[in-house]
Amino acid sequence: MKTHKIAAIPGDGIGKEVVAAGLRVLDACATRDGTFTVDVANFPWGSDFYKANGVLMPEGGIDELKAFDAIYFGAVGAPDVPDHLTLWGLRLAICQPFDQYANVRPTRILPGIESPLRGVTAEDLDWVIVRENSEGEYAGQGGRSHRGLPEEVATEVSIFTRAGVTRIMRFAFQLAQSRPRKLLTVVTKSNAQRHGMVLWDEIAREVAIDFPDVTWDKMLVDAMTVRMTLNPRSLDTIVATNLHADILSDLAAALAGSIGIAPTANLNPEGRFPSMFEPIHGSAFDITGKGIANPVGTFWSAVMMLEHLGEPAAAARLMRAIERVTADPALHTPDLRGNATTDMVTDAVCAAILGDNE
Ligand code: ATP
């Protein structure tokens, strides 16, 4: 029997609720499959830990995580802690040292879910957004001088390296090649940003030569928001910088029905370090403690984690279970205009996994 070692970091707000639900679902997957077990260690890191200890995760935390096969993450952020502290103190403090440079965000309209776009169905919207996750606008380069004075200055420098752009383009072209439509859109802003974004475009053209069977095009990020809304069918795989993809993937999640549904994988594709799986939503303190958080994004993230761990049958079974449950409006949480609770959805997904005969 194989054992997969999972580090669970529920974090803050509804992160704690949805990861607890996700771990129940993973257990059900292992029970139904019978060929593997999941060995979960819980790390209580995040804003509460920060208030008690002055740091979001302890020194040496990264070394502890190295021993795991994957990380299952909830959300980080609290109303009384500045957002840039929580983001850099935990999420990015894991993504960067573990070189999780490819952030993969599938978006589909699941059965039973309605897009806010009139007449748009599951056939029209089936995308994967690849977000560069190690440099670009979130490289962390910059600083502030002359604090509080009229001449105060702050810089936020975007970094685009040939190595960084090449590896994410190769990843995106490979992913596009593996999907039936073999279609890639490279998002850019090279009309206004004439250094980093021009390098980005040049490298896209270079890498494309190695993928003659992939049809690709280039799109300015502003025009991309229009195309996603008015012509979703024209898109399949999408690659964009750290900032651009951050914004576009929230739009994508909303167009597919709810931000509570969308999953993310932060991959270190070479497997030198553990990869991390999480819903794209944040800690959502407005609904924390009410038991109504939609756990589907966290479950779909577990699908991606099972695929990464080499359990394709269990991953497919979990995805079938999720789709069976979303198809039933009685099991929709309030973000989908339903009345179901997190527990009701979780119980139904566990039952669908255990009862799956395929
Ligand atoms: P962050 O700043 O970390 O992104 P946030 O709380 O400001 O976090 P999100 O959590 O991403 O923002 O989402 C915004 C709103 O969407 C939430 O306040 C909440 O009302 C709703 N929402 C997000 N995730 C879920 C979910 N899983 N289930 C139900 N509603 C959700």
CSV table of C-alpha atoms and ligand atoms in Angstrom, one decimal:
chain,number,residue,atom,x,y,z
A,1,MET,CA,0.0,0.0,0.0
A,2,LYS,CA,1.4,3.4,-1.0
A,3,THR,CA,1.3,6.3,1.5
A,4,HIS,CA,1.1,9.9,0.3
A,5,LYS,CA,2.4,12.4,2.9
A,6,ILE,CA,0.3,15.6,2.8
A,7,ALA,CA,1.0,18.8,4.7
A,8,ALA,CA,-2.3,20.5,5.4
A,9,ILE,CA,-2.1,24.3,6.0
A,10,PRO,CA,-5.7,25.5,6.5
A,11,GLY,CA,-4.6,29.1,7.3
A,12,ASP,CA,-7.3,31.7,8.0
A,13,GLY,CA,-11.0,32.3,7.8
A,14,ILE,CA,-12.9,29.8,5.6
A,15,GLY,CA,-9.6,28.2,4.7
A,16,LYS,CA,-9.9,26.2,8.0
A,17,GLU,CA,-13.5,25.1,7.0
A,18,VAL,CA,-12.8,24.0,3.5
A,19,VAL,CA,-9.5,22.2,4.2
A,20,ALA,CA,-11.2,20.2,6.9
A,21,ALA,CA,-13.9,19.3,4.4
A,22,GLY,CA,-11.2,18.5,1.8
A,23,LEU,CA,-9.4,16.1,4.1
A,24,ARG,CA,-12.6,14.2,4.7
A,25,VAL,CA,-13.0,13.9,1.0
A,26,LEU,CA,-9.4,12.7,0.5
A,27,ASP,CA,-10.0,10.0,3.2
A,28,ALA,CA,-13.0,8.8,1.3
A,29,CYS,CA,-10.9,8.7,-1.9
A,30,ALA,CA,-8.3,6.5,-0.2
A,31,THR,CA,-10.9,4.2,1.4
A,32,ARG,CA,-12.7,3.7,-1.9
A,33,ASP,CA,-9.5,3.2,-3.9
A,34,GLY,CA,-7.9,0.8,-1.4
A,35,THR,CA,-4.4,1.0,-3.0
A,36,PHE,CA,-3.1,4.1,-1.1
A,37,THR,CA,-3.4,6.0,2.2
A,38,VAL,CA,-3.0,9.6,3.0
A,39,ASP,CA,-0.9,10.5,5.9
A,40,VAL,CA,-1.8,14.1,6.9
A,41,ALA,CA,0.1,16.5,9.2
A,42,ASN,CA,-1.7,19.7,10.1
A,43,PHE,CA,0.2,23.0,10.4
A,44,PRO,CA,-1.6,25.7,12.3
A,45,TRP,CA,0.2,28.6,10.4
A,46,GLY,CA,-1.4,31.9,9.4
A,47,SER,CA,-2.7,35.0,11.0
A,48,ASP,CA,-3.6,33.5,14.5
A,49,PHE,CA,0.0,32.1,14.6
A,50,TYR,CA,1.3,35.6,13.6
A,51,LYS,CA,-0.6,37.3,16.4
A,52,ALA,CA,0.8,34.8,18.9
A,53,ASN,CA,4.4,34.5,17.5
A,54,GLY,CA,5.0,37.6,15.3
A,55,VAL,CA,5.6,35.3,12.2
A,56,LEU,CA,3.1,33.5,9.9
A,57,MET,CA,5.2,30.4,10.0
A,58,PRO,CA,8.1,29.4,12.2
A,59,GLU,CA,11.7,29.6,11.2
A,60,GLY,CA,12.6,26.2,9.7
A,61,GLY,CA,9.0,25.8,8.5
A,62,ILE,CA,10.1,25.4,4.9
A,63,ASP,CA,12.5,22.6,5.9
A,64,GLU,CA,9.7,20.8,7.6
A,65,LEU,CA,7.5,20.9,4.5
A,66,LYS,CA,10.3,19.4,2.3
A,67,ALA,CA,9.5,16.0,3.7
A,68,PHE,CA,6.0,16.0,2.2
A,69,ASP,CA,4.7,14.8,-1.2
A,70,ALA,CA,2.3,17.7,-1.5
A,71,ILE,CA,0.9,20.7,0.4
A,72,TYR,CA,-2.9,21.2,0.8
A,73,PHE,CA,-3.5,24.9,1.5
A,74,GLY,CA,-6.6,26.8,2.5
A,75,ALA,CA,-6.3,30.6,2.5
A,76,VAL,CA,-4.4,33.3,4.2
A,77,GLY,CA,-5.5,36.8,5.2
A,78,ALA,CA,-7.2,38.4,8.2
A,79,PRO,CA,-9.0,41.8,8.5
A,80,ASP,CA,-6.6,43.0,11.2
A,81,VAL,CA,-3.3,42.0,9.6
A,82,PRO,CA,-2.0,43.8,6.5
A,83,ASP,CA,-2.6,41.8,3.4
A,84,HIS,CA,1.0,42.1,2.1
A,85,LEU,CA,2.3,40.6,5.4
A,86,THR,CA,0.1,37.6,5.2
A,87,LEU,CA,0.7,37.0,1.5
A,88,TRP,CA,4.4,37.3,1.7
A,89,GLY,CA,4.7,35.7,5.1
A,90,LEU,CA,3.0,32.4,4.2
A,91,ARG,CA,1.8,31.7,0.6
A,92,LEU,CA,4.7,33.4,-1.3
A,93,ALA,CA,7.1,32.2,1.5
A,94,ILE,CA,6.3,28.7,0.3
A,95,CYS,CA,5.8,29.2,-3.4
A,96,GLN,CA,9.2,31.0,-3.9
A,97,PRO,CA,11.7,28.7,-2.1
A,98,PHE,CA,9.9,25.7,-3.5
A,99,ASP,CA,10.2,27.2,-7.0
A,100,GLN,CA,6.5,26.5,-7.7
A,101,TYR,CA,6.8,28.5,-10.9
A,102,ALA,CA,3.8,27.1,-12.7
A,103,ASN,CA,0.4,28.1,-11.3
A,104,VAL,CA,-2.3,26.1,-13.1
A,105,ARG,CA,-6.0,27.2,-12.9
A,106,PRO,CA,-8.6,25.2,-14.8
A,107,THR,CA,-12.0,26.8,-15.3
A,108,ARG,CA,-15.1,24.9,-16.5
A,109,ILE,CA,-18.8,25.3,-16.0
A,110,LEU,CA,-19.6,22.3,-13.9
A,111,PRO,CA,-22.9,20.4,-14.3
A,112,GLY,CA,-25.8,22.3,-12.6
A,113,ILE,CA,-23.9,25.6,-12.4
A,114,GLU,CA,-25.0,28.6,-14.4
A,115,SER,CA,-22.6,31.1,-15.9
A,116,PRO,CA,-23.5,34.7,-15.4
A,117,LEU,CA,-23.0,35.1,-19.2
A,118,ARG,CA,-26.3,34.6,-21.0
A,119,GLY,CA,-26.4,31.5,-23.1
A,120,VAL,CA,-22.9,30.3,-22.3
A,121,THR,CA,-22.8,26.6,-21.5
A,122,ALA,CA,-20.2,24.0,-20.5
A,123,GLU,CA,-19.2,23.5,-24.2
A,124,ASP,CA,-18.4,27.2,-24.5
A,125,LEU,CA,-16.1,27.7,-21.5
A,126,ASP,CA,-13.3,25.1,-20.8
A,127,TRP,CA,-10.1,26.9,-20.1
A,128,VAL,CA,-6.8,26.4,-18.3
A,129,ILE,CA,-4.9,29.5,-17.2
A,130,VAL,CA,-1.2,29.1,-16.6
A,131,ARG,CA,0.1,31.8,-14.4
A,132,GLU,CA,3.9,32.5,-14.1
A,133,ASN,CA,4.3,32.2,-10.4
A,134,SER,CA,7.9,33.0,-9.6
A,135,GLU,CA,8.8,36.4,-11.0
A,136,GLY,CA,7.2,39.2,-13.1
A,137,GLU,CA,5.3,41.8,-11.1
A,138,TYR,CA,5.4,39.8,-7.9
A,139,ALA,CA,9.2,39.2,-7.8
A,140,GLY,CA,9.5,41.2,-4.7
A,141,GLN,CA,12.0,43.7,-6.1
A,142,GLY,CA,11.7,47.3,-5.0
A,143,GLY,CA,11.7,49.4,-1.9
A,144,ARG,CA,10.7,52.6,-0.2
A,145,SER,CA,12.8,55.6,0.7
A,146,HIS,CA,12.2,58.9,2.6
A,147,ARG,CA,9.2,57.5,4.4
A,148,GLY,CA,6.6,60.0,5.4
A,149,LEU,CA,8.4,62.9,3.7
A,150,PRO,CA,6.9,64.7,0.7
A,151,GLU,CA,9.6,63.2,-1.5
A,152,GLU,CA,8.8,59.7,-0.4
A,153,VAL,CA,9.4,57.2,-3.2
A,154,ALA,CA,8.4,53.6,-3.7
A,155,THR,CA,9.4,51.2,-6.5
A,156,GLU,CA,7.8,47.9,-7.5
A,157,VAL,CA,10.1,46.4,-10.2
A,158,SER,CA,8.8,43.7,-12.5
A,159,ILE,CA,11.5,41.1,-13.3
A,160,PHE,CA,11.4,39.0,-16.5
A,161,THR,CA,14.3,36.6,-17.0
A,162,ARG,CA,15.0,34.6,-20.1
A,163,ALA,CA,15.1,31.4,-18.0
A,164,GLY,CA,11.9,32.2,-16.1
A,165,VAL,CA,9.9,33.2,-19.2
A,166,THR,CA,11.2,30.2,-21.3
A,167,ARG,CA,10.2,27.6,-18.7
A,168,ILE,CA,6.7,28.9,-18.3
A,169,MET,CA,6.2,29.2,-22.0
A,170,ARG,CA,7.4,25.6,-22.5
A,171,PHE,CA,5.1,24.5,-19.7
A,172,ALA,CA,2.1,26.3,-21.3
A,173,PHE,CA,2.8,25.0,-24.9
A,174,GLN,CA,3.1,21.4,-23.5
A,175,LEU,CA,-0.1,21.8,-21.6
A,176,ALA,CA,-1.9,23.2,-24.7
A,177,GLN,CA,-0.5,20.3,-26.8
A,178,SER,CA,-1.9,17.8,-24.3
A,179,ARG,CA,-5.4,19.2,-24.6
A,180,PRO,CA,-7.7,18.2,-27.5
A,181,ARG,CA,-7.9,21.7,-29.2
A,182,LYS,CA,-4.1,22.3,-29.0
A,183,LEU,CA,-4.8,26.0,-28.7
A,184,LEU,CA,-2.8,28.6,-26.7
A,185,THR,CA,-3.3,32.3,-26.1
A,186,VAL,CA,-0.3,34.3,-24.8
A,187,VAL,CA,-1.5,37.3,-22.8
A,188,THR,CA,0.8,40.4,-23.0
A,189,LYS,CA,0.9,44.1,-22.7
A,190,SER,CA,3.9,44.8,-24.9
A,191,ASN,CA,2.4,47.9,-26.5
A,192,ALA,CA,2.8,49.8,-23.2
A,193,GLN,CA,5.5,47.8,-21.4
A,194,ARG,CA,8.2,47.7,-23.9
A,195,HIS,CA,11.0,45.8,-22.1
A,196,GLY,CA,9.8,42.8,-20.0
A,197,MET,CA,6.7,42.2,-22.1
A,198,VAL,CA,8.6,42.4,-25.4
A,199,LEU,CA,11.0,39.8,-24.1
A,200,TRP,CA,7.9,37.7,-23.1
A,201,ASP,CA,6.5,38.0,-26.7
A,202,GLU,CA,9.9,37.1,-28.3
A,203,ILE,CA,10.3,34.0,-26.2
A,204,ALA,CA,6.8,32.9,-26.9
A,205,ARG,CA,7.6,33.0,-30.6
A,206,GLU,CA,10.9,31.1,-30.1
A,207,VAL,CA,9.3,28.4,-28.0
A,208,ALA,CA,6.3,28.0,-30.4
A,209,ILE,CA,8.8,26.7,-33.1
A,210,ASP,CA,9.1,23.5,-31.0
A,211,PHE,CA,5.3,23.0,-30.9
A,212,PRO,CA,4.2,23.2,-34.6
A,213,ASP,CA,1.0,21.4,-33.8
A,214,VAL,CA,-0.1,24.0,-31.3
A,215,THR,CA,-2.1,27.0,-32.7
A,216,TRP,CA,-1.3,30.1,-30.7
A,217,ASP,CA,-2.1,33.7,-30.7
A,218,LYS,CA,-1.2,36.8,-28.7
A,219,MET,CA,-3.6,39.1,-26.9
A,220,LEU,CA,-3.3,42.3,-25.0
A,221,VAL,CA,-4.5,41.8,-21.4
A,222,ASP,CA,-7.2,44.6,-21.7
A,223,ALA,CA,-8.6,43.1,-24.9
A,224,MET,CA,-8.4,39.7,-23.2
A,225,THR,CA,-11.1,40.6,-20.6
A,226,VAL,CA,-13.4,41.5,-23.5
A,227,ARG,CA,-12.7,38.2,-25.3
A,228,MET,CA,-13.2,36.1,-22.2
A,229,THR,CA,-16.6,37.7,-21.7
A,230,LEU,CA,-17.9,38.0,-25.3
A,231,ASN,CA,-16.2,35.0,-27.0
A,232,PRO,CA,-15.3,32.4,-24.4
A,233,ARG,CA,-15.4,29.6,-26.9
A,234,SER,CA,-12.4,31.0,-28.8
A,235,LEU,CA,-10.1,30.3,-25.8
A,236,ASP,CA,-8.6,27.1,-24.5
A,237,THR,CA,-5.1,27.2,-22.8
A,238,ILE,CA,-4.0,30.7,-21.6
A,239,VAL,CA,-0.6,31.8,-20.4
A,240,ALA,CA,0.0,35.1,-18.6
A,241,THR,CA,2.3,36.9,-16.2
A,242,ASN,CA,1.9,36.7,-12.4
A,243,LEU,CA,-0.2,39.9,-12.2
A,244,HIS,CA,-2.2,39.5,-15.3
A,245,ALA,CA,-3.1,35.9,-14.6
A,246,ASP,CA,-4.0,36.8,-11.0
A,247,ILE,CA,-6.6,39.2,-12.3
A,248,LEU,CA,-7.8,37.1,-15.3
A,249,SER,CA,-8.3,34.0,-13.2
A,250,ASP,CA,-10.7,35.7,-10.8
A,251,LEU,CA,-12.7,36.9,-13.8
A,252,ALA,CA,-12.6,33.3,-15.2
A,253,ALA,CA,-13.8,31.9,-11.9
A,254,ALA,CA,-16.7,34.4,-11.8
A,255,LEU,CA,-17.7,33.6,-15.4
A,256,ALA,CA,-17.7,29.9,-14.6
A,257,GLY,CA,-20.3,30.5,-11.8
A,258,SER,CA,-18.5,31.3,-8.5
A,259,ILE,CA,-15.1,32.0,-7.0
A,260,GLY,CA,-15.9,29.2,-4.5
A,261,ILE,CA,-15.5,26.6,-7.2
A,262,ALA,CA,-12.1,27.3,-8.8
A,263,PRO,CA,-9.0,25.3,-8.0
A,264,THR,CA,-5.2,26.0,-8.3
A,265,ALA,CA,-2.1,24.0,-8.4
A,266,ASN,CA,1.3,25.7,-7.7
A,267,LEU,CA,3.6,23.3,-9.4
A,268,ASN,CA,7.3,22.6,-9.2
A,269,PRO,CA,7.0,20.6,-12.4
A,270,GLU,CA,10.4,18.9,-12.0
A,271,GLY,CA,9.4,17.6,-8.6
A,272,ARG,CA,12.5,18.9,-6.8
A,273,PHE,CA,10.2,20.4,-4.1
A,274,PRO,CA,6.6,19.7,-3.0
A,275,SER,CA,3.9,21.3,-5.0
A,276,MET,CA,0.9,23.1,-3.4
A,277,PHE,CA,-2.8,22.8,-4.1
A,278,GLU,CA,-5.4,25.4,-2.9
A,279,PRO,CA,-8.7,27.0,-3.9
A,280,ILE,CA,-8.3,30.3,-5.6
A,281,HIS,CA,-10.5,32.2,-3.2
A,282,GLY,CA,-9.3,33.9,-0.1
A,283,SER,CA,-10.2,33.7,3.6
A,284,ALA,CA,-13.7,35.4,3.1
A,285,PHE,CA,-14.2,36.6,6.7
A,286,ASP,CA,-17.7,37.8,5.8
A,287,ILE,CA,-18.9,34.2,5.8
A,288,THR,CA,-16.3,32.6,8.2
A,289,GLY,CA,-17.9,30.5,11.0
A,290,LYS,CA,-21.3,30.3,9.3
A,291,GLY,CA,-20.7,26.8,7.8
A,292,ILE,CA,-21.7,27.9,4.3
A,293,ALA,CA,-18.4,28.2,2.5
A,294,ASN,CA,-18.4,26.4,-0.8
A,295,PRO,CA,-15.8,23.6,-0.5
A,296,VAL,CA,-15.9,22.6,-4.2
A,297,GLY,CA,-12.8,24.7,-5.1
A,298,THR,CA,-10.9,22.9,-2.4
A,299,PHE,CA,-12.2,19.5,-3.6
A,300,TRP,CA,-11.2,20.3,-7.2
A,301,SER,CA,-7.8,21.2,-5.9
A,302,ALA,CA,-7.6,17.8,-4.3
A,303,VAL,CA,-8.3,16.3,-7.8
A,304,MET,CA,-5.3,18.1,-9.1
A,305,MET,CA,-3.2,16.9,-6.1
A,306,LEU,CA,-4.2,13.3,-6.7
A,307,GLU,CA,-3.3,13.6,-10.4
A,308,HIS,CA,0.1,15.0,-9.3
A,309,LEU,CA,0.6,12.2,-6.8
A,310,GLY,CA,0.1,9.7,-9.5
A,311,GLU,CA,-3.4,8.6,-8.6
A,312,PRO,CA,-5.4,9.3,-11.8
A,313,ALA,CA,-8.2,6.8,-11.1
A,314,ALA,CA,-8.9,8.4,-7.7
A,315,ALA,CA,-8.6,11.9,-9.2
A,316,ALA,CA,-11.2,11.0,-11.9
A,317,ARG,CA,-13.5,9.4,-9.3
A,318,LEU,CA,-13.4,12.5,-7.1
A,319,MET,CA,-14.1,14.8,-10.2
A,320,ARG,CA,-17.1,12.6,-11.0
A,321,ALA,CA,-18.3,12.8,-7.5
A,322,ILE,CA,-18.0,16.6,-7.5
A,323,GLU,CA,-19.9,16.9,-10.8
A,324,ARG,CA,-22.7,14.6,-9.5
A,325,VAL,CA,-23.1,16.8,-6.5
A,326,THR,CA,-22.9,20.2,-8.3
A,327,ALA,CA,-25.6,18.8,-10.7
A,328,ASP,CA,-28.1,18.9,-7.8
A,329,PRO,CA,-29.3,22.4,-7.0
A,330,ALA,CA,-30.3,21.2,-3.5
A,331,LEU,CA,-26.6,20.9,-2.8
A,332,HIS,CA,-25.6,24.4,-3.8
A,333,THR,CA,-24.2,26.7,-1.2
A,334,PRO,CA,-25.4,30.4,-1.0
A,335,ASP,CA,-22.7,31.7,-3.4
A,336,LEU,CA,-24.6,29.6,-6.0
A,337,ARG,CA,-27.9,31.0,-4.7
A,338,GLY,CA,-28.6,27.7,-2.8
A,339,ASN,CA,-29.2,26.9,0.8
A,340,ALA,CA,-26.8,24.0,1.3
A,341,THR,CA,-24.1,24.0,4.0
A,342,THR,CA,-20.4,23.0,3.7
A,343,ASP,CA,-21.2,19.8,5.6
A,344,MET,CA,-24.1,18.9,3.3
A,345,VAL,CA,-21.9,19.2,0.2
A,346,THR,CA,-19.0,17.4,1.8
A,347,ASP,CA,-21.3,14.5,3.0
A,348,ALA,CA,-22.7,14.2,-0.5
A,349,VAL,CA,-19.3,14.2,-2.2
A,350,CYS,CA,-18.0,11.5,0.2
A,351,ALA,CA,-21.1,9.4,-0.4
A,352,ALA,CA,-20.7,9.8,-4.2
A,353,ILE,CA,-17.0,8.6,-3.9
A,354,LEU,CA,-17.8,5.6,-1.8
A,355,GLY,CA,-20.8,4.7,-4.0
A,356,ASP,CA,-18.9,5.1,-7.3
A,357,ASN,CA,-18.9,1.8,-9.2
A,358,GLU,CA,-16.8,2.9,-12.2
B,1,ATP,P1,-8.3,37.6,-0.2
B,1,ATP,O1,-8.0,39.0,0.0
B,1,ATP,O2,-7.4,36.7,0.5
B,1,ATP,O3,-8.4,37.2,-1.7
B,1,ATP,P2,-11.1,38.0,0.4
B,1,ATP,O4,-11.9,37.5,1.5
B,1,ATP,O5,-11.0,39.5,0.2
B,1,ATP,O6,-9.7,37.3,0.4
B,1,ATP,P3,-12.2,36.1,-1.5
B,1,ATP,O7,-12.3,35.2,-0.4
B,1,ATP,O8,-11.3,35.7,-2.6
B,1,ATP,O9,-11.7,37.6,-1.0
B,1,ATP,O10,-13.6,36.3,-2.1
B,1,ATP,C1,-14.4,37.5,-2.1
B,1,ATP,C2,-15.8,37.1,-1.6
B,1,ATP,O11,-16.3,36.0,-2.4
B,1,ATP,C3,-15.8,36.6,-0.2
B,1,ATP,O12,-15.9,37.7,0.7
B,1,ATP,C4,-17.0,35.7,-0.1
B,1,ATP,O13,-18.2,36.4,0.1
B,1,ATP,C5,-17.1,35.1,-1.5
B,1,ATP,N1,-16.4,33.8,-1.5
B,1,ATP,C6,-15.1,33.5,-1.7
B,1,ATP,N2,-14.9,32.2,-1.5
B,1,ATP,C7,-16.0,31.6,-1.3
B,1,ATP,C8,-16.4,30.2,-1.0
B,1,ATP,N3,-15.6,29.2,-1.0
B,1,ATP,N4,-17.7,30.0,-0.7
B,1,ATP,C9,-18.6,31.0,-0.7
B,1,ATP,N5,-18.3,32.3,-1.0
B,1,ATP,C10,-17.0,32.6,-1.2
